Tab-separated table of C-alpha atoms in Angstrom:
chain	number	residue	atom	x	y	z
A	129	UNK	CA	-15.335	27.307	-52.038
A	130	UNK	CA	-15.458	28.088	-48.282
A	131	UNK	CA	-15.644	25.161	-45.985
A	132	UNK	CA	-19.026	24.394	-44.218
A	133	UNK	CA	-19.136	25.587	-40.623
A	134	UNK	CA	-22.735	24.354	-39.861
A	135	UNK	CA	-24.735	21.596	-41.381
A	136	UNK	CA	-28.237	20.563	-40.448
A	137	UNK	CA	-29.345	17.459	-42.263
A	138	UNK	CA	-33.054	16.089	-42.666
A	139	UNK	CA	-34.428	17.719	-39.590
A	140	UNK	CA	-37.986	16.851	-38.702
A	141	UNK	CA	-40.184	18.249	-35.971
A	142	UNK	CA	-43.826	17.658	-35.538
A	143	UNK	CA	-46.348	19.387	-33.054
A	144	UNK	CA	-49.875	18.241	-32.383
A	145	UNK	CA	-51.902	18.634	-35.620
A	146	UNK	CA	-49.010	20.237	-37.471
A	147	UNK	CA	-45.666	18.996	-39.046
A	148	UNK	CA	-43.479	22.134	-38.538
A	149	UNK	CA	-40.327	20.744	-40.200
A	150	UNK	CA	-40.182	17.982	-42.927
A	151	UNK	CA	-36.691	16.747	-43.768
A	152	UNK	CA	-35.303	20.310	-43.763
A	153	UNK	CA	-31.420	20.677	-44.559
A	154	UNK	CA	-29.370	23.632	-44.275
A	155	UNK	CA	-25.582	24.490	-44.954
A	156	UNK	CA	-23.853	27.553	-43.607
A	157	UNK	CA	-20.503	28.390	-44.931
A	158	UNK	CA	-17.781	29.830	-42.689
A	159	UNK	CA	-17.469	33.665	-43.045
A	160	UNK	CA	-20.767	34.269	-44.669
A	161	UNK	CA	-24.239	35.666	-44.036
A	162	UNK	CA	-26.833	32.878	-44.848
A	163	UNK	CA	-30.423	34.389	-45.093
A	164	UNK	CA	-33.290	32.164	-44.067
A	165	UNK	CA	-36.616	33.205	-45.720
A	166	UNK	CA	-40.141	32.095	-45.863
A	167	UNK	CA	-43.730	33.167	-44.938
A	168	UNK	CA	-44.758	33.178	-41.274
A	169	UNK	CA	-45.290	29.461	-40.206
A	170	UNK	CA	-42.712	28.268	-42.937
A	171	UNK	CA	-40.661	26.817	-40.091
A	172	UNK	CA	-37.728	29.162	-39.924
A	173	UNK	CA	-37.721	29.875	-36.241
A	174	UNK	CA	-38.612	26.246	-35.495
A	175	UNK	CA	-35.540	24.968	-37.332
A	176	UNK	CA	-33.384	27.545	-35.344
A	177	UNK	CA	-34.861	26.627	-32.100
A	178	UNK	CA	-33.992	22.919	-32.896
A	179	UNK	CA	-30.384	24.140	-33.622
A	180	UNK	CA	-30.288	26.193	-30.352
A	181	UNK	CA	-31.619	23.355	-28.133
A	182	UNK	CA	-34.994	25.075	-27.370
A	183	UNK	CA	-36.707	22.151	-29.165
A	184	UNK	CA	-35.518	18.591	-29.675
A	185	UNK	CA	-35.717	17.541	-33.372
A	186	UNK	CA	-37.748	14.271	-33.945
A	187	UNK	CA	-35.113	13.123	-36.361
A	188	UNK	CA	-32.145	14.424	-38.307
A	189	UNK	CA	-28.504	15.445	-37.532
A	190	UNK	CA	-26.549	18.679	-36.885
A	191	UNK	CA	-22.869	19.042	-37.433
A	192	UNK	CA	-20.800	22.092	-36.301
A	193	UNK	CA	-17.178	22.237	-37.610
A	194	UNK	CA	-17.536	18.659	-38.880
A	195	UNK	CA	-18.501	17.213	-35.556
A	196	UNK	CA	-21.851	15.937	-34.833
A	197	UNK	CA	-23.627	17.866	-31.924
A	198	UNK	CA	-26.941	17.618	-30.162
A	199	UNK	CA	-27.732	20.539	-27.829
A	200	UNK	CA	-30.271	19.693	-25.106
A	201	UNK	CA	-30.593	23.200	-24.061
A	202	UNK	CA	-29.531	26.803	-24.970
A	203	UNK	CA	-26.708	26.740	-22.437
A	204	UNK	CA	-25.099	23.770	-24.220
A	205	UNK	CA	-25.457	25.608	-27.581
A	206	UNK	CA	-23.804	28.822	-26.202
A	207	UNK	CA	-20.979	26.879	-24.581
A	208	UNK	CA	-20.182	25.272	-27.954
A	209	UNK	CA	-20.243	28.542	-29.911
A	210	UNK	CA	-23.829	28.781	-31.177
A	211	UNK	CA	-25.739	31.906	-30.141
A	212	UNK	CA	-29.202	33.283	-31.163
A	213	UNK	CA	-30.578	36.915	-30.857
A	214	UNK	CA	-34.406	36.349	-30.704
A	215	UNK	CA	-36.861	38.799	-32.456
A	216	UNK	CA	-38.688	39.185	-29.195
A	217	UNK	CA	-36.066	40.180	-26.766
A	218	UNK	CA	-36.130	38.395	-23.390
A	219	UNK	CA	-34.024	40.471	-21.001
A	220	UNK	CA	-33.841	41.310	-17.343
A	221	UNK	CA	-35.071	44.807	-17.860
A	222	UNK	CA	-34.498	46.030	-14.160
A	223	UNK	CA	-30.823	45.006	-14.341
A	224	UNK	CA	-28.002	46.914	-15.842
A	225	UNK	CA	-26.520	46.219	-19.479
A	226	UNK	CA	-23.530	44.514	-18.233
A	227	UNK	CA	-25.581	42.249	-15.945
A	228	UNK	CA	-27.562	41.129	-18.860
A	229	UNK	CA	-24.501	40.324	-20.838
A	230	UNK	CA	-22.760	38.223	-18.129
A	231	UNK	CA	-25.814	36.798	-16.432
A	232	UNK	CA	-25.275	33.364	-15.164
A	233	UNK	CA	-21.473	33.637	-15.599
A	234	UNK	CA	-20.339	36.550	-13.621
A	235	UNK	CA	-16.505	36.854	-13.192
A	236	UNK	CA	-15.807	36.059	-9.510
A	237	UNK	CA	-13.142	35.947	-6.895
A	238	UNK	CA	-12.929	32.818	-4.779
A	239	UNK	CA	-16.248	31.743	-6.404
A	240	UNK	CA	-18.124	34.164	-4.202
A	241	UNK	CA	-17.444	37.917	-4.908
A	242	UNK	CA	-18.415	39.421	-8.166
A	243	UNK	CA	-15.668	41.423	-9.832
A	244	UNK	CA	-17.665	44.422	-10.947
A	245	UNK	CA	-14.616	46.040	-12.397
A	246	UNK	CA	-13.729	43.201	-14.758
A	247	UNK	CA	-17.300	42.865	-15.821
A	248	UNK	CA	-17.316	46.546	-16.766
A	249	UNK	CA	-14.049	46.482	-18.477
A	250	UNK	CA	-14.947	43.258	-20.555
A	251	UNK	CA	-18.331	44.999	-21.552
A	252	UNK	CA	-16.542	47.995	-22.586
A	253	UNK	CA	-13.958	46.125	-24.737
A	254	UNK	CA	-16.690	44.292	-26.610
A	255	UNK	CA	-18.516	47.429	-27.016
A	256	UNK	CA	-15.557	49.250	-28.496
A	257	UNK	CA	-14.879	46.418	-30.748
A	258	UNK	CA	-18.451	46.603	-32.197
A	259	UNK	CA	-18.669	50.458	-31.992
A	260	UNK	CA	-21.700	50.270	-29.619
A	261	UNK	CA	-22.119	53.451	-27.630
A	262	UNK	CA	-24.054	52.343	-24.619
A	263	UNK	CA	-23.120	52.765	-20.868
A	264	UNK	CA	-22.579	49.351	-19.351
A	265	UNK	CA	-24.231	50.418	-16.145
A	266	UNK	CA	-27.360	51.731	-17.802
A	267	UNK	CA	-30.561	49.894	-16.683
A	268	UNK	CA	-32.181	47.973	-19.560
A	269	UNK	CA	-35.732	49.254	-19.094
A	270	UNK	CA	-34.587	52.846	-19.752
A	271	UNK	CA	-33.197	52.071	-23.233
A	272	UNK	CA	-34.933	52.043	-26.437
A	273	UNK	CA	-35.614	48.643	-28.099
A	274	UNK	CA	-32.921	49.449	-30.725
A	275	UNK	CA	-30.144	49.692	-28.220
A	276	UNK	CA	-31.296	46.621	-26.251
A	277	UNK	CA	-31.002	44.737	-29.551
A	278	UNK	CA	-27.537	45.839	-29.896
A	279	UNK	CA	-26.655	44.594	-26.325
A	280	UNK	CA	-28.217	41.224	-27.163
A	281	UNK	CA	-25.901	41.004	-30.212
A	282	UNK	CA	-22.848	42.057	-27.989
A	283	UNK	CA	-23.992	39.226	-25.541
A	284	UNK	CA	-23.682	36.685	-28.402
A	285	UNK	CA	-20.276	37.879	-29.282
A	286	UNK	CA	-19.141	37.622	-25.715
A	287	UNK	CA	-19.551	33.873	-26.053
A	288	UNK	CA	-17.105	33.828	-28.890
A	289	UNK	CA	-19.817	32.534	-31.098
A	290	UNK	CA	-18.908	30.665	-34.281
A	291	UNK	CA	-22.560	30.818	-35.409
A	292	UNK	CA	-24.948	33.566	-34.609
A	293	UNK	CA	-28.697	33.465	-35.493
A	294	UNK	CA	-30.420	36.900	-35.958
A	295	UNK	CA	-34.036	36.576	-36.030
A	296	UNK	CA	-35.555	39.860	-37.580
A	297	UNK	CA	-32.727	41.932	-36.101
A	298	UNK	CA	-33.901	45.109	-37.956
A	299	UNK	CA	-37.581	45.081	-37.056
A	300	UNK	CA	-37.281	47.706	-34.518
A	301	UNK	CA	-34.218	49.738	-36.027
A	302	UNK	CA	-34.444	52.870	-38.066
A	303	UNK	CA	-32.171	53.367	-41.170
A	304	UNK	CA	-29.145	54.667	-39.279
A	305	UNK	CA	-29.281	51.855	-36.724
A	306	UNK	CA	-29.622	49.218	-39.547
A	307	UNK	CA	-26.424	50.669	-41.178
A	308	UNK	CA	-24.710	50.201	-37.779
A	309	UNK	CA	-25.937	46.672	-37.560
A	310	UNK	CA	-24.686	45.799	-41.046
A	311	UNK	CA	-21.322	47.182	-40.059
A	312	UNK	CA	-21.275	44.845	-37.093
A	313	UNK	CA	-22.391	41.950	-39.155
A	314	UNK	CA	-19.582	42.532	-41.688
A	315	UNK	CA	-17.125	42.486	-39.065
A	316	UNK	CA	-18.226	39.252	-37.677
A	317	UNK	CA	-18.211	37.784	-41.227
A	318	UNK	CA	-14.734	38.960	-41.725
A	319	UNK	CA	-13.766	37.217	-38.463
A	320	UNK	CA	-14.952	33.921	-39.881
A	321	UNK	CA	-18.271	33.968	-38.153
A	322	UNK	CA	-21.265	32.279	-39.874
A	323	UNK	CA	-24.358	34.482	-39.530
A	324	UNK	CA	-27.857	33.035	-40.050
A	325	UNK	CA	-30.103	36.030	-40.778
A	326	UNK	CA	-33.925	35.722	-40.710
A	327	UNK	CA	-35.769	38.606	-42.181
A	328	UNK	CA	-38.784	39.366	-44.410
A	329	UNK	CA	-37.192	42.705	-45.685
A	330	UNK	CA	-36.104	41.741	-49.317
A	331	UNK	CA	-33.945	44.901	-49.787
A	332	UNK	CA	-31.816	43.917	-46.713
A	333	UNK	CA	-31.606	40.228	-47.682
A	334	UNK	CA	-30.215	41.114	-51.135
A	335	UNK	CA	-27.805	43.565	-49.810
A	336	UNK	CA	-26.275	41.738	-46.794
A	337	UNK	CA	-26.457	38.074	-47.648
A	338	UNK	CA	-24.010	35.682	-49.447
A	339	UNK	CA	-26.512	32.817	-49.588
A	340	UNK	CA	-30.339	32.477	-49.291
A	341	UNK	CA	-32.331	29.422	-48.284
A	342	UNK	CA	-36.120	29.614	-48.794
A	343	UNK	CA	-38.649	27.517	-46.793
A	344	UNK	CA	-42.333	26.987	-47.369
A	345	UNK	CA	-44.751	24.902	-45.335
A	346	UNK	CA	-41.967	23.254	-43.070
A	347	UNK	CA	-39.953	22.172	-46.284
A	348	UNK	CA	-36.640	23.383	-47.850
A	349	UNK	CA	-37.480	24.798	-51.252
A	350	UNK	CA	-34.151	26.126	-52.569
A	351	UNK	CA	-30.727	27.434	-51.598
A	352	UNK	CA	-28.983	29.967	-53.921
A	353	UNK	CA	-26.496	32.553	-54.046
A	354	UNK	CA	-27.954	35.948	-53.141
A	355	UNK	CA	-26.315	37.442	-56.201
A	356	UNK	CA	-28.417	35.201	-58.379
A	357	UNK	CA	-31.786	36.204	-56.811
A	358	UNK	CA	-34.223	39.033	-57.544
A	359	UNK	CA	-36.964	40.354	-55.292
A	360	UNK	CA	-39.679	38.860	-57.483
A	361	UNK	CA	-37.955	35.501	-57.548
A	362	UNK	CA	-37.686	35.291	-53.797
A	363	UNK	CA	-41.334	36.205	-53.238
A	364	UNK	CA	-42.476	33.684	-55.715
A	365	UNK	CA	-40.356	30.978	-54.002
A	366	UNK	CA	-41.770	31.990	-50.573
A	367	UNK	CA	-45.433	32.058	-51.474
A	368	UNK	CA	-45.506	29.466	-54.190
A	369	UNK	CA	-47.231	31.958	-56.548
A	370	UNK	CA	-46.718	35.146	-58.252
A	371	UNK	CA	-47.413	38.269	-56.047
A	372	UNK	CA	-47.479	41.025	-58.583
A	373	UNK	CA	-48.534	43.763	-56.243
A	374	UNK	CA	-47.009	44.466	-52.741
A	375	UNK	CA	-50.063	46.661	-51.789
A	376	UNK	CA	-53.772	46.160	-52.246
A	377	UNK	CA	-55.777	48.828	-54.255
A	378	UNK	CA	-56.978	51.705	-52.070
A	379	UNK	CA	-60.703	51.567	-51.797
A	380	UNK	CA	-61.272	53.775	-48.767
A	381	UNK	CA	-63.285	57.058	-49.023
A	382	UNK	CA	-62.319	59.929	-46.815
A	383	UNK	CA	-65.176	61.583	-44.971
A	384	UNK	CA	-65.551	64.076	-42.144
A	385	UNK	CA	-63.091	64.686	-39.172
A	386	UNK	CA	-63.315	61.805	-36.581
A	387	UNK	CA	-60.276	62.349	-34.414
A	388	UNK	CA	-58.969	65.818	-33.527
A	389	UNK	CA	-55.810	66.243	-31.335
A	390	UNK	CA	-54.867	69.651	-30.205
A	391	UNK	CA	-51.606	70.758	-28.276
A	392	UNK	CA	-51.097	67.313	-26.864
A	393	UNK	CA	-48.099	66.971	-24.554
A	394	UNK	CA	-47.230	63.980	-22.217
A	395	UNK	CA	-45.459	63.622	-19.006
A	396	UNK	CA	-42.147	61.752	-18.889
A	397	UNK	CA	-41.773	61.293	-22.673
A	398	UNK	CA	-41.086	63.114	-25.903
A	399	UNK	CA	-44.337	64.293	-26.927
A	400	UNK	CA	-44.946	68.065	-27.032
A	401	UNK	CA	-47.603	70.324	-28.467
A	402	UNK	CA	-48.719	67.937	-31.198
A	403	UNK	CA	-51.896	68.873	-33.178
A	404	UNK	CA	-53.584	67.049	-36.038
A	405	UNK	CA	-56.768	65.612	-37.463
A	406	UNK	CA	-57.719	62.235	-38.855
A	407	UNK	CA	-60.872	61.907	-40.850
A	408	UNK	CA	-63.332	59.000	-41.268
A	409	UNK	CA	-62.050	56.424	-43.744
A	410	UNK	CA	-58.631	57.971	-43.638
A	411	UNK	CA	-55.351	56.062	-43.125
A	412	UNK	CA	-52.785	58.445	-41.544
A	413	UNK	CA	-49.155	57.141	-41.339
A	414	UNK	CA	-46.624	58.298	-38.584
A	415	UNK	CA	-43.074	58.496	-39.573
A	416	UNK	CA	-39.851	59.438	-37.777
A	417	UNK	CA	-36.521	58.318	-36.587
A	418	UNK	CA	-36.044	56.151	-33.484
A	419	UNK	CA	-36.788	58.252	-30.277
A	420	UNK	CA	-38.945	60.749	-32.297
A	421	UNK	CA	-41.975	59.976	-30.210
A	422	UNK	CA	-44.070	58.004	-32.562
A	423	UNK	CA	-45.079	55.323	-30.218
A	424	UNK	CA	-45.399	57.669	-27.340
A	425	UNK	CA	-47.956	59.695	-29.387
A	426	UNK	CA	-50.161	56.773	-29.863
A	427	UNK	CA	-49.825	55.608	-26.354
A	428	UNK	CA	-50.676	59.104	-25.065
A	429	UNK	CA	-53.848	59.257	-27.191
A	430	UNK	CA	-54.727	55.722	-25.697
A	431	UNK	CA	-54.092	56.628	-22.059
A	432	UNK	CA	-51.116	54.378	-21.582
A	433	UNK	CA	-48.967	57.535	-20.980
A	434	UNK	CA	-50.087	60.371	-19.025
A	435	UNK	CA	-51.282	63.516	-20.867
A	436	UNK	CA	-49.772	66.760	-19.437
A	437	UNK	CA	-51.822	69.291	-21.665
A	438	UNK	CA	-53.896	69.427	-24.665
A	439	UNK	CA	-57.248	67.800	-25.862
A	440	UNK	CA	-58.345	64.782	-27.583
A	441	UNK	CA	-61.830	64.819	-29.433
A	442	UNK	CA	-63.743	62.187	-31.303
A	443	UNK	CA	-66.762	63.213	-33.400
A	444	UNK	CA	-66.837	66.557	-31.603
A	445	UNK	CA	-67.050	64.992	-28.170
A	446	UNK	CA	-64.097	65.418	-25.631
A	447	UNK	CA	-62.416	62.062	-24.780
A	448	UNK	CA	-59.704	62.518	-22.179
A	449	UNK	CA	-58.703	59.028	-22.239
A	450	UNK	CA	-56.982	58.981	-18.836
A	451	UNK	CA	-56.734	55.099	-18.856
A	452	UNK	CA	-56.787	52.523	-21.483
A	453	UNK	CA	-60.040	51.235	-20.150
A	454	UNK	CA	-61.604	54.698	-20.593
A	455	UNK	CA	-59.947	54.875	-24.061
A	456	UNK	CA	-61.685	51.605	-25.113
A	457	UNK	CA	-65.024	52.724	-23.822
A	458	UNK	CA	-64.550	55.907	-25.862
A	459	UNK	CA	-64.138	53.904	-29.104
A	460	UNK	CA	-60.357	53.702	-29.260
A	461	UNK	CA	-58.203	50.586	-30.004
A	462	UNK	CA	-54.292	50.165	-29.758
A	463	UNK	CA	-52.315	47.544	-31.499
A	464	UNK	CA	-49.033	47.676	-29.662
A	465	UNK	CA	-45.485	47.461	-31.195
A	466	UNK	CA	-44.167	44.697	-28.858
A	467	UNK	CA	-46.600	41.961	-29.869
A	468	UNK	CA	-45.288	39.354	-27.365
A	469	UNK	CA	-44.650	41.694	-24.483
A	470	UNK	CA	-47.776	43.878	-24.567
A	471	UNK	CA	-50.037	42.158	-27.196
A	472	UNK	CA	-50.761	38.468	-26.638
A	473	UNK	CA	-51.389	36.389	-23.537
A	474	UNK	CA	-48.920	33.520	-24.662
A	475	UNK	CA	-50.326	30.842	-22.231
A	476	UNK	CA	-53.960	31.398	-23.365
A	477	UNK	CA	-55.691	30.060	-26.279
A	478	UNK	CA	-57.050	31.959	-29.291
A	479	UNK	CA	-60.438	32.280	-27.892
A	480	UNK	CA	-59.488	33.754	-24.584
A	481	UNK	CA	-56.988	36.130	-26.600
A	482	UNK	CA	-59.807	37.166	-28.856
A	483	UNK	CA	-62.517	38.052	-26.205
A	484	UNK	CA	-60.272	39.468	-23.344
A	485	UNK	CA	-60.745	43.081	-24.157
A	486	UNK	CA	-64.502	42.835	-24.274
A	487	UNK	CA	-65.661	40.352	-21.597
A	488	UNK	CA	-68.648	42.435	-20.516
A	489	UNK	CA	-70.149	41.407	-23.862
A	490	UNK	CA	-70.360	37.740	-22.777
A	491	UNK	CA	-71.651	38.122	-19.179
A	492	UNK	CA	-74.804	36.612	-18.004
A	493	UNK	CA	-76.231	36.018	-14.486
A	494	UNK	CA	-73.902	38.815	-13.527
A	495	UNK	CA	-70.509	36.940	-13.114
A	496	UNK	CA	-70.688	33.921	-15.507
A	497	UNK	CA	-69.344	34.059	-19.131
A	498	UNK	CA	-71.187	32.503	-22.127
A	499	UNK	CA	-68.863	30.016	-23.748
A	500	UNK	CA	-71.282	29.853	-26.803
A	501	UNK	CA	-71.064	33.595	-27.484
A	502	UNK	CA	-67.281	33.641	-26.976
A	503	UNK	CA	-66.906	30.750	-29.290
A	504	UNK	CA	-69.202	32.408	-31.886
A	505	UNK	CA	-67.177	35.569	-31.920
A	506	UNK	CA	-63.965	33.699	-32.069
A	507	UNK	CA	-65.110	31.795	-35.124
A	508	UNK	CA	-66.064	35.092	-36.625
A	509	UNK	CA	-62.617	36.518	-36.022
A	510	UNK	CA	-60.884	33.454	-37.481
A	511	UNK	CA	-62.897	33.768	-40.655
A	512	UNK	CA	-62.608	37.582	-41.013
A	513	UNK	CA	-59.095	37.826	-40.227
A	514	UNK	CA	-58.243	34.649	-42.203
A	515	UNK	CA	-56.254	33.157	-39.178
A	516	UNK	CA	-54.420	29.907	-39.919
A	517	UNK	CA	-54.847	27.786	-36.953
A	518	UNK	CA	-55.721	24.172	-36.077
A	519	UNK	CA	-58.679	25.505	-33.912
A	520	UNK	CA	-59.703	28.131	-31.453
A	521	UNK	CA	-58.353	26.247	-28.600
A	522	UNK	CA	-54.775	26.489	-29.893
A	523	UNK	CA	-52.411	28.274	-27.618
A	524	UNK	CA	-51.597	31.718	-29.296
A	525	UNK	CA	-47.883	31.267	-28.662
A	526	UNK	CA	-47.746	28.362	-31.148
A	527	UNK	CA	-48.956	30.558	-34.073
A	528	UNK	CA	-46.812	32.432	-36.465
A	529	UNK	CA	-46.233	36.108	-35.850
A	530	UNK	CA	-48.582	37.215	-38.677
A	531	UNK	CA	-51.281	35.031	-37.196
A	532	UNK	CA	-50.850	36.278	-33.585
A	533	UNK	CA	-51.238	39.758	-35.168
A	534	UNK	CA	-54.451	38.856	-36.779
A	535	UNK	CA	-55.857	37.573	-33.581
A	536	UNK	CA	-55.091	40.821	-31.799
A	537	UNK	CA	-56.759	42.835	-34.745
A	538	UNK	CA	-59.806	40.599	-34.355
A	539	UNK	CA	-59.914	41.177	-30.705
A	540	UNK	CA	-59.917	44.968	-31.127
A	541	UNK	CA	-62.560	44.838	-33.902
A	542	UNK	CA	-65.003	43.064	-31.420
A	543	UNK	CA	-64.827	46.307	-29.277
A	544	UNK	CA	-66.307	48.101	-32.210
A	545	UNK	CA	-63.728	51.008	-32.213
A	546	UNK	CA	-64.084	54.260	-34.148
A	547	UNK	CA	-60.194	54.968	-34.054
A	548	UNK	CA	-57.657	52.278	-34.661
A	549	UNK	CA	-54.117	53.089	-33.454
A	550	UNK	CA	-51.571	50.721	-35.112
A	551	UNK	CA	-47.888	50.590	-33.973
A	552	UNK	CA	-45.692	48.701	-36.426
A	553	UNK	CA	-48.669	46.308	-37.490
A	554	UNK	CA	-46.521	44.301	-39.813
A	555	UNK	CA	-43.276	43.998	-37.891
A	556	UNK	CA	-41.717	40.714	-38.344
A	557	UNK	CA	-44.418	39.469	-40.755
A	558	UNK	CA	-43.836	38.003	-44.237
A	559	UNK	CA	-44.747	39.485	-47.478
A	560	UNK	CA	-47.734	37.360	-48.061
A	561	UNK	CA	-49.209	37.977	-44.535
A	562	UNK	CA	-48.223	41.565	-44.897
A	563	UNK	CA	-50.510	41.867	-48.020
A	564	UNK	CA	-53.360	40.410	-45.971
A	565	UNK	CA	-52.819	42.909	-43.066
A	566	UNK	CA	-52.613	45.753	-45.423
A	567	UNK	CA	-56.001	44.563	-46.951
A	568	UNK	CA	-57.574	44.332	-43.433
A	569	UNK	CA	-56.426	47.959	-42.680
A	570	UNK	CA	-57.841	49.375	-45.989
A	571	UNK	CA	-61.151	47.347	-45.375
A	572	UNK	CA	-61.512	48.910	-41.935
A	573	UNK	CA	-60.916	52.327	-43.363
A	574	UNK	CA	-63.477	51.589	-46.000
A	575	UNK	CA	-66.003	51.042	-43.220
A	576	UNK	CA	-65.416	54.508	-41.904
A	577	UNK	CA	-62.766	53.762	-39.280
A	578	UNK	CA	-60.167	56.445	-38.681
A	579	UNK	CA	-56.757	54.718	-38.786
A	580	UNK	CA	-53.409	55.968	-37.535
A	581	UNK	CA	-50.432	53.689	-38.318
A	582	UNK	CA	-46.839	53.933	-37.038
A	583	UNK	CA	-44.240	52.257	-39.300
A	584	UNK	CA	-40.500	52.297	-39.719
A	585	UNK	CA	-40.864	50.988	-43.364
A	586	UNK	CA	-41.006	53.751	-45.862
A	587	UNK	CA	-42.485	51.763	-48.745
A	588	UNK	CA	-45.355	50.620	-46.354
A	589	UNK	CA	-46.232	54.216	-45.292
A	590	UNK	CA	-46.372	55.287	-48.984
A	591	UNK	CA	-48.197	52.153	-50.274
A	592	UNK	CA	-50.946	52.209	-47.583
A	593	UNK	CA	-51.426	55.716	-46.041
A	594	UNK	CA	-53.384	58.569	-47.477
A	595	UNK	CA	-51.282	61.112	-45.525
A	596	UNK	CA	-48.133	60.824	-43.480
A	597	UNK	CA	-47.325	62.838	-40.273
A	598	UNK	CA	-43.617	63.255	-39.521
A	599	UNK	CA	-42.504	63.252	-35.907
A	600	UNK	CA	-38.971	64.718	-34.793
A	601	UNK	CA	-37.895	65.210	-31.286
A	602	UNK	CA	-41.288	64.599	-29.858
A	603	UNK	CA	-42.914	67.314	-32.039
A	604	UNK	CA	-44.913	67.222	-35.166
A	605	UNK	CA	-42.361	68.510	-37.969
A	606	UNK	CA	-44.862	68.381	-40.679
A	607	UNK	CA	-46.970	66.215	-42.937
A	608	UNK	CA	-46.669	64.803	-46.404
A	609	UNK	CA	-49.606	63.763	-48.868
A	610	UNK	CA	-47.734	61.290	-51.137
A	611	UNK	CA	-50.157	61.904	-54.036
A	612	UNK	CA	-49.682	65.548	-53.840
A	613	UNK	CA	-45.961	65.902	-53.245
A	614	UNK	CA	-43.558	66.759	-55.911
A	615	UNK	CA	-40.043	65.364	-56.107
A	616	UNK	CA	-38.705	62.495	-53.908
A	617	UNK	CA	-41.354	61.848	-51.258
A	618	UNK	CA	-38.886	59.723	-49.096
A	619	UNK	CA	-36.345	62.561	-49.117
A	620	UNK	CA	-39.108	64.977	-48.014
A	621	UNK	CA	-40.056	62.737	-45.059
A	622	UNK	CA	-36.356	62.250	-44.034
A	623	UNK	CA	-35.841	66.026	-44.084
A	624	UNK	CA	-38.769	66.593	-41.755
A	625	UNK	CA	-37.739	63.575	-39.495
A	626	UNK	CA	-34.338	65.438	-38.869
A	627	UNK	CA	-35.916	68.825	-38.330
A	628	UNK	CA	-35.790	68.865	-34.505
A	629	UNK	CA	-33.094	66.171	-33.855
C-alpha cells in the first residue's frame, strides 16, 4: 500500500447558522488521484479551503508527509507544496501569462530588476513538460477559459507542489481539452504527486480516480477504491437516496415561433450569418467545441456583444437588443457561464441579488425602494427555486454553486421574460441539484417560454433539449433532433461540430 502523503483528521468548521464540517477526515495516498464528491453544500470546498489556509478550522489536525502543519494563509500552503486550482479562476486578466504564473515571486537581479528572460524560459520549460501550447507573453483576457485553466495548473506545478487540489477542473473544457488535462494529471501522478479531484461528473471520476471520498451534509460518508464503485452507488451515497432518473420527464408542449434569428453576425467575435427559430415551449440546445461561438451567440442576441448584421425578432416584432438593458425590456434574460464573475454580486445578500435586475418594480415616491415588496418577491423566489439558505439576508457568496444558480434564475424570472438564454446552467453543480435545475427549465418551457441552452455536457443536451443547434467556427453547422435522428446522435453532433474547424 502506498504511503499517506496528506492526512486531515476530524476537521470541524462552523459558520453562523450552519455547521459546514463535522469531524471530517481524509487520507490521500502518494501518487494517486483522490476524488472528493458530494452535493453542493456537502462541505468539499470548505474542507479544501481549510487545507489551503483560506479558512481556519475550528478543530482537527492536518499532516503533510507525516508532519503536522497549520497553514494560516495560501502563501504558507504554497511554500509547503500544497496548491489549489479553484473552479472560479481569480487571475490578473490584464497581465501576461508568465506574469500570472510568477506573480509575487518574480526572478530578480539585485532584488530590483525583473529578469524577464528567465521568467519566459522557466514558463516555456513548464509548458513543454505539460505539453501546454500557450504563448507566455499572451495577455490573459485574450484567452479562452480553457487555456486560462491550464495556465493555473502550470502555476501549481511551478511551486513543485506535492498536493494539488483541482476544483471542477473540466467544467469549462471540451472533450479534447479534457483528454489533455487527464494526460497532465497522469504525469503528475506518475511523479508522486497527490491529486485531490473535485468534480460532479461521474464518468470522469470513475475513469481518472484511484480513491473516492463521498461527503454529505458536512460529514464524511465513505472512502472506497474507485474500481469498487459504480455510478449508481456514488449517486446514492451522495444524495442519501436512490436517484433512478438523471432527467425529469418532458412535459413541455411546443407552440408557435417565438424567437426568430436571421443572418446574425457579430463584431469582434466568431458569430457569422447564423439563422434559426425557437418556438414557445421549446428547449433548444446549443452544442459545439470550445471557440465555436456558442456563448458569443447568446451574448449577441442579448446585446452584450455588438451585432454587425442580421435581425432578431420576438413574436413577430423586431428586437434589435443593442444593449442588455434593451434586451431585458424586450423580454430576454441571460444566465451567464461565469457565475461568480458575471452572475452574482458576492458582497450582496440574496434579496439584493434577486431584485437587482428589476428595481423599477419596487420604486415608490420616485426614488425609494419598497423593502416589503422586495422581501415578498425574494420569499417567492426562495420557495419557487427551492433555494437552500438560512434566510434571505444571507450573503450569496456563502451559498453553494447550485443555490447561487437558483438565485440568479429567480432573479430573471421576476423580469417576466419571454426568452431564456442559459449558458452552462448546471456548470459545477452536483447531480441532485442538476435534476432540480433541469426540472425548473422544463417547467419554464411548459409555461410557454422559449429556452436556449448552451452546454458542454452531451448527456445533458440529449436529456433536456427538444432540438440541438450545432455551432462550428462561429457558424451554424446544422441541427439535430434527438428523437428523430437515426444512428449515434452524439457522433452526428460531433461530426457537425468539426465541420468548419
